[in-house]
Short mmCIF file of C-alpha atoms in Angstrom, two decimals:
data_model
loop_
_atom_site.label_atom_id
_atom_site.label_comp_id
_atom_site.label_asym_id
_atom_site.label_seq_id
_atom_site.Cartn_x
_atom_site.Cartn_y
_atom_site.Cartn_z
CA UNK B 1 169.96 79.44 161.94
CA UNK B 2 173.57 78.44 162.19
CA UNK B 3 174.47 75.38 164.26
CA UNK B 4 178.22 75.31 163.66
CA UNK B 5 179.90 78.71 163.90
CA UNK B 6 183.63 79.09 163.30
CA UNK B 7 185.22 82.28 164.64
CA UNK B 8 188.73 83.22 163.55
CA UNK B 9 190.58 85.18 166.22
CA UNK B 10 193.97 86.90 166.19
CA UNK B 11 193.94 89.02 169.34
CA UNK B 12 192.69 92.16 167.58
CA UNK B 13 189.70 94.22 168.65
CA UNK B 14 187.93 93.31 165.42
CA UNK B 15 188.36 89.63 166.24
CA UNK B 16 186.78 90.16 169.67
CA UNK B 17 183.89 91.97 167.99
CA UNK B 18 183.56 88.91 165.74
CA UNK B 19 183.34 86.71 168.85
CA UNK B 20 180.53 88.90 170.20
CA UNK B 21 178.70 88.72 166.87
CA UNK B 22 179.04 84.93 166.78
CA UNK B 23 177.53 84.72 170.27
CA UNK B 24 174.66 86.90 169.06
CA UNK B 25 174.13 84.54 166.10
CA UNK B 26 174.10 81.54 168.45
CA UNK B 27 171.61 82.99 170.96
CA UNK B 28 168.27 81.26 171.00
CA UNK B 29 169.61 78.20 169.21
CA UNK B 30 170.27 75.34 171.66
CA UNK B 31 172.12 73.45 168.92
CA UNK B 32 174.56 76.27 168.20
CA UNK B 33 178.21 75.60 168.91
CA UNK B 34 180.97 78.18 168.57
CA UNK B 35 184.49 77.09 167.67
CA UNK B 36 187.25 79.64 168.13
CA UNK B 37 190.28 79.16 165.90
CA UNK B 38 193.60 80.95 165.85
CA UNK B 39 196.36 80.20 163.41
CA UNK B 40 200.06 80.52 164.14
CA UNK B 41 201.87 81.33 160.90
CA UNK B 42 204.77 79.00 160.15
CA UNK B 43 208.29 80.28 160.53
CA UNK B 44 209.78 81.33 157.25
CA UNK B 45 213.04 79.51 156.72
CA UNK B 46 214.20 82.47 154.63
CA UNK B 47 214.36 84.19 157.98
CA UNK B 48 217.33 81.86 158.50
CA UNK B 49 220.53 83.07 159.95
CA UNK B 50 223.00 82.36 157.18
CA UNK B 51 226.41 81.51 158.53
CA UNK B 52 225.80 83.26 161.83
CA UNK B 53 224.63 80.14 163.65
CA UNK B 54 225.11 76.40 163.43
CA UNK B 55 222.14 74.30 162.28
CA UNK B 56 221.57 73.21 165.90
CA UNK B 57 221.55 76.82 167.09
CA UNK B 58 219.03 77.70 164.39
CA UNK B 59 216.83 74.79 165.43
CA UNK B 60 217.03 75.79 169.10
CA UNK B 61 216.15 79.41 168.32
CA UNK B 62 213.27 78.40 166.07
CA UNK B 63 211.88 76.16 168.81
CA UNK B 64 211.93 79.10 171.23
CA UNK B 65 210.11 81.29 168.73
CA UNK B 66 207.53 78.59 167.98
CA UNK B 67 206.96 78.01 171.71
CA UNK B 68 206.44 81.76 172.22
CA UNK B 69 204.02 81.93 169.27
CA UNK B 70 202.01 78.97 170.58
CA UNK B 71 201.89 80.51 174.06
CA UNK B 72 200.57 83.74 172.54
CA UNK B 73 198.00 81.76 170.54
CA UNK B 74 196.74 80.18 173.77
CA UNK B 75 196.42 83.66 175.32
CA UNK B 76 194.43 84.84 172.30
CA UNK B 77 192.11 81.84 172.58
CA UNK B 78 191.62 82.32 176.35
CA UNK B 79 190.73 85.98 175.87
CA UNK B 80 188.23 85.11 173.13
CA UNK B 81 186.71 82.36 175.31
CA UNK B 82 186.26 84.85 178.16
CA UNK B 83 184.49 87.32 175.87
CA UNK B 84 182.24 84.58 174.49
CA UNK B 85 181.31 83.34 177.97
CA UNK B 86 180.70 86.88 179.27
CA UNK B 87 178.31 87.43 176.35
CA UNK B 88 176.42 84.22 177.16
CA UNK B 89 177.92 81.52 174.93
CA UNK B 90 177.47 78.03 176.29
CA UNK B 91 178.99 75.62 173.79
CA UNK B 92 182.54 76.74 172.97
CA UNK B 93 185.42 74.79 171.49
CA UNK B 94 188.91 76.09 170.74
CA UNK B 95 191.48 75.18 168.12
CA UNK B 96 195.08 76.33 167.59
CA UNK B 97 196.78 75.39 164.34
CA UNK B 98 200.01 76.23 162.56
CA UNK B 99 199.86 77.23 158.91
CA UNK B 100 198.86 79.87 156.44
CA UNK B 101 195.99 81.61 158.28
CA UNK B 102 193.51 81.89 155.40
CA UNK B 103 194.13 78.40 154.07
CA UNK B 104 194.01 76.83 157.54
CA UNK B 105 190.68 78.53 158.35
CA UNK B 106 189.13 77.44 155.04
CA UNK B 107 190.44 73.88 155.31
CA UNK B 108 189.20 73.51 158.88
CA UNK B 109 185.78 74.96 157.98
CA UNK B 110 185.45 72.54 155.09
CA UNK B 111 186.66 69.49 157.01
CA UNK B 112 184.39 70.15 160.00
CA UNK B 113 181.43 71.32 157.87
CA UNK B 114 180.78 74.69 159.48
CA UNK B 115 177.65 76.63 158.60
CA UNK B 116 179.33 80.05 158.81
CA UNK B 117 182.71 81.65 159.44
CA UNK B 118 182.77 84.88 161.47
CA UNK B 119 185.89 87.03 161.52
CA UNK B 120 187.11 90.57 161.82
CA UNK B 121 187.49 92.46 158.57
CA UNK B 122 190.98 93.55 159.48
CA UNK B 123 193.20 92.00 162.12
CA UNK B 124 196.74 92.57 163.27
CA UNK B 125 198.55 91.92 160.01
CA UNK B 126 198.13 95.28 158.27
CA UNK B 127 201.62 95.34 156.68
CA UNK B 128 201.22 91.72 155.58
CA UNK B 129 197.78 92.60 154.21
CA UNK B 130 199.26 95.33 152.00
CA UNK B 131 201.84 92.93 150.63
CA UNK B 132 199.87 89.69 150.33
CA UNK B 133 196.18 90.54 150.61
CA UNK B 134 194.05 90.22 153.69
CA UNK B 135 193.29 86.94 155.39
CA UNK B 136 189.60 87.85 155.44
CA UNK B 137 189.60 88.54 151.70
CA UNK B 138 191.16 85.15 150.98
CA UNK B 139 188.72 83.38 153.30
CA UNK B 140 185.74 85.08 151.62
CA UNK B 141 186.92 83.84 148.23
CA UNK B 142 187.85 80.30 149.28
CA UNK B 143 185.36 79.41 152.03
CA UNK B 144 182.95 76.50 151.61
CA UNK B 145 180.26 78.39 153.57
CA UNK B 146 179.06 81.96 154.17
CA UNK B 147 181.55 84.37 155.77
CA UNK B 148 180.45 87.20 158.03
CA UNK B 149 183.02 90.01 158.29
CA UNK B 150 182.76 92.21 161.36
CA UNK B 151 184.09 95.80 161.59
#
């Protein structure tokens, strides 16, 4: 039985299926706790604006983008929490972090000593996946615990 279950969510249908699977894993175990995590990727400074804007304008624009990304992350977490509660989860925690998604998930799982990571096999980043490899693939190879991929 798994007591500490980490579920990576990104707003995709596969991520919500992962939430449902995590709730199923937790059922019947009064010690089970589900932690939902979503990772906001950092802004790439290469996406800078050259000579088009002053440094202050760039900073102001980046803050607006970061604020919008964090607001979306909170929406993703709320939706996943609702699904977990509807399916009967009782102990739910939520975490939003900024960083490389795979590395942040693995680091958090290691630091907090999770028993299992549950995540969708493929999320929203299909173009990124083709270029850099999937987040789930990286997590499977780097995780300090078992990883359950959900279709």
